[in-house]
Amino acid sequence: MADPKTPAPRLKNDAEIDTSLVRQLADILNDTSLTEIEVERGELRIRVAREITAAPVMQYAAGPMAHAAAAPAAQAPASMPSDPATIVAKQGEEVKSPMVGTVYLQASPEAPPFISVGDKVKKGQTLLIVEAMKTMNPIQAPRDGVVVEVLVGDAQPVEFGEALVLLEA
C-alpha cells in the first residue's frame, strides 16, 4: 500500500489521480442509492464502488410476498414454513441482480416475455433485462435449469443482490 502522504502516482498521460475527486465520488455514493460510479477524462478513468450487504436480507422478506401475490390460490401449499429463507432454499437457486436498476421481463412492450415459470433454460440464455442509467443489461442464466419462479414484476425497481428468478436443476 502506498503511503497516504506520498504524491499521487503519475499515469501514462501525466495526469495525476485527484484524491479530492475520489472523495467526492465516494460522498455521492453515500448520499445516494448508487452502488458504483465511474468518471472518465481522457485516458484517466476512476471507478468507485461499494458492496451492499443489506439488500439480500430485505429480499427474503419480499420474496415470499411476491410469490403469494403472483401465484394462483390453487398452487399455494397447504402449510407454508414460517421462515421465508426456508421457502427460498427449497424452491431453487436464486439468480440475483448484479446492479440497481429497473427490471424488464421482455425486450419490448409488444414482445413475449423472455421466460415463464416452467421453461427450461440453457446457461447463458437471457432471463430478463435490468436497465441501469439508460443501459439495458441482459441477465443470463448461470446454468441449465427450469424456471421455478419469477420473483419480480415488469418495470419493477430492484436493488443490488436482490433475487430475480429461481432456477431448479
CSV table of C-alpha atoms in Angstrom, one decimal, residues 60-158:
chain,number,residue,atom,x,y,z
A,60,TYR,CA,-36.0,-12.6,1.8
A,61,ALA,CA,-38.9,-10.7,3.3
A,62,ALA,CA,-40.2,-9.5,0.0
A,63,GLY,CA,-39.7,-12.8,-2.0
A,64,PRO,CA,-42.4,-14.9,-0.5
A,65,MET,CA,-44.9,-12.0,-0.5
A,66,ALA,CA,-44.3,-11.6,-4.3
A,67,HIS,CA,-44.8,-15.3,-4.7
A,68,ALA,CA,-48.0,-15.3,-2.8
A,69,ALA,CA,-49.4,-12.4,-4.7
A,70,ALA,CA,-48.4,-13.8,-8.1
A,71,ALA,CA,-49.4,-17.4,-7.7
A,72,PRO,CA,-53.0,-18.6,-8.0
A,73,ALA,CA,-54.5,-19.9,-4.8
A,74,ALA,CA,-54.6,-23.5,-6.3
A,75,GLN,CA,-50.8,-23.6,-6.3
A,76,ALA,CA,-50.3,-22.5,-2.7
A,77,PRO,CA,-49.1,-25.3,-0.4
A,78,ALA,CA,-51.4,-26.3,2.4
A,79,SER,CA,-48.9,-25.2,5.1
A,80,MET,CA,-46.0,-22.8,4.5
A,81,PRO,CA,-43.0,-22.6,6.7
A,82,SER,CA,-42.9,-19.5,8.9
A,83,ASP,CA,-39.3,-18.7,7.9
A,84,PRO,CA,-39.1,-17.1,4.4
A,85,ALA,CA,-35.5,-18.2,4.0
A,86,THR,CA,-36.6,-21.8,4.2
A,87,ILE,CA,-39.1,-21.2,1.4
A,88,VAL,CA,-36.4,-19.8,-0.9
A,89,ALA,CA,-33.9,-22.6,-0.1
A,90,LYS,CA,-36.5,-25.3,-1.0
A,91,GLN,CA,-37.5,-23.7,-4.3
A,92,GLY,CA,-34.2,-23.4,-6.1
A,93,GLU,CA,-31.1,-21.4,-6.9
A,94,GLU,CA,-31.5,-17.6,-6.9
A,95,VAL,CA,-30.4,-15.5,-9.9
A,96,LYS,CA,-29.6,-12.1,-8.3
A,97,SER,CA,-29.4,-8.7,-9.7
A,98,PRO,CA,-25.8,-7.5,-10.3
A,99,MET,CA,-26.9,-3.8,-10.1
A,100,VAL,CA,-29.5,-1.3,-9.0
A,101,GLY,CA,-32.0,-0.7,-11.8
A,102,THR,CA,-35.4,-1.4,-13.3
A,103,VAL,CA,-36.3,-5.0,-14.4
A,104,TYR,CA,-38.0,-5.7,-17.8
A,105,LEU,CA,-39.3,-9.1,-18.4
A,106,GLN,CA,-39.5,-8.7,-22.2
A,107,ALA,CA,-37.4,-7.0,-24.9
A,108,SER,CA,-40.2,-4.5,-25.8
A,109,PRO,CA,-43.8,-4.0,-24.6
A,110,GLU,CA,-45.1,-5.9,-27.6
A,111,ALA,CA,-42.6,-8.8,-27.3
A,112,PRO,CA,-43.3,-12.0,-25.4
A,113,PRO,CA,-41.5,-12.5,-22.0
A,114,PHE,CA,-38.0,-13.9,-22.1
A,115,ILE,CA,-39.1,-16.7,-19.7
A,116,SER,CA,-42.1,-18.1,-17.9
A,117,VAL,CA,-42.5,-20.4,-15.0
A,118,GLY,CA,-41.7,-24.0,-16.1
A,119,ASP,CA,-39.5,-23.0,-19.0
A,120,LYS,CA,-36.3,-25.0,-19.5
A,121,VAL,CA,-33.3,-22.5,-19.9
A,122,LYS,CA,-29.8,-23.0,-21.0
A,123,LYS,CA,-26.7,-21.5,-19.5
A,124,GLY,CA,-26.2,-18.0,-21.0
A,125,GLN,CA,-29.8,-17.6,-22.1
A,126,THR,CA,-31.3,-14.2,-21.3
A,127,LEU,CA,-33.8,-14.4,-18.4
A,128,LEU,CA,-34.7,-10.7,-18.2
A,129,ILE,CA,-33.1,-7.2,-18.6
A,130,VAL,CA,-32.1,-4.8,-15.9
A,131,GLU,CA,-31.9,-1.2,-17.1
A,132,ALA,CA,-29.4,1.0,-15.2
A,133,MET,CA,-28.5,4.5,-16.3
A,134,LYS,CA,-30.3,4.1,-19.7
A,135,THR,CA,-28.3,1.0,-20.4
A,136,MET,CA,-30.1,-2.4,-20.9
A,137,ASN,CA,-28.2,-5.2,-19.2
A,138,PRO,CA,-29.3,-8.7,-20.1
A,139,ILE,CA,-29.3,-11.1,-17.0
A,140,GLN,CA,-28.3,-14.5,-18.2
A,141,ALA,CA,-28.9,-18.0,-16.7
A,142,PRO,CA,-25.9,-19.1,-14.7
A,143,ARG,CA,-26.5,-22.7,-15.7
A,144,ASP,CA,-29.1,-25.0,-17.3
A,145,GLY,CA,-32.3,-25.4,-15.4
A,146,VAL,CA,-36.0,-24.9,-15.1
A,147,VAL,CA,-37.6,-21.6,-14.1
A,148,VAL,CA,-39.3,-22.3,-10.8
A,149,GLU,CA,-40.4,-18.7,-10.1
A,150,VAL,CA,-40.0,-15.2,-11.4
A,151,LEU,CA,-39.7,-13.1,-8.2
A,152,VAL,CA,-40.0,-9.6,-9.8
A,153,GLY,CA,-42.6,-7.8,-11.9
A,154,ASP,CA,-42.1,-6.0,-15.2
A,155,ALA,CA,-40.8,-2.4,-14.8
A,156,GLN,CA,-40.1,-3.1,-11.1
A,157,PRO,CA,-37.1,-1.3,-9.4
A,158,VAL,CA,-34.5,-3.7,-8.0
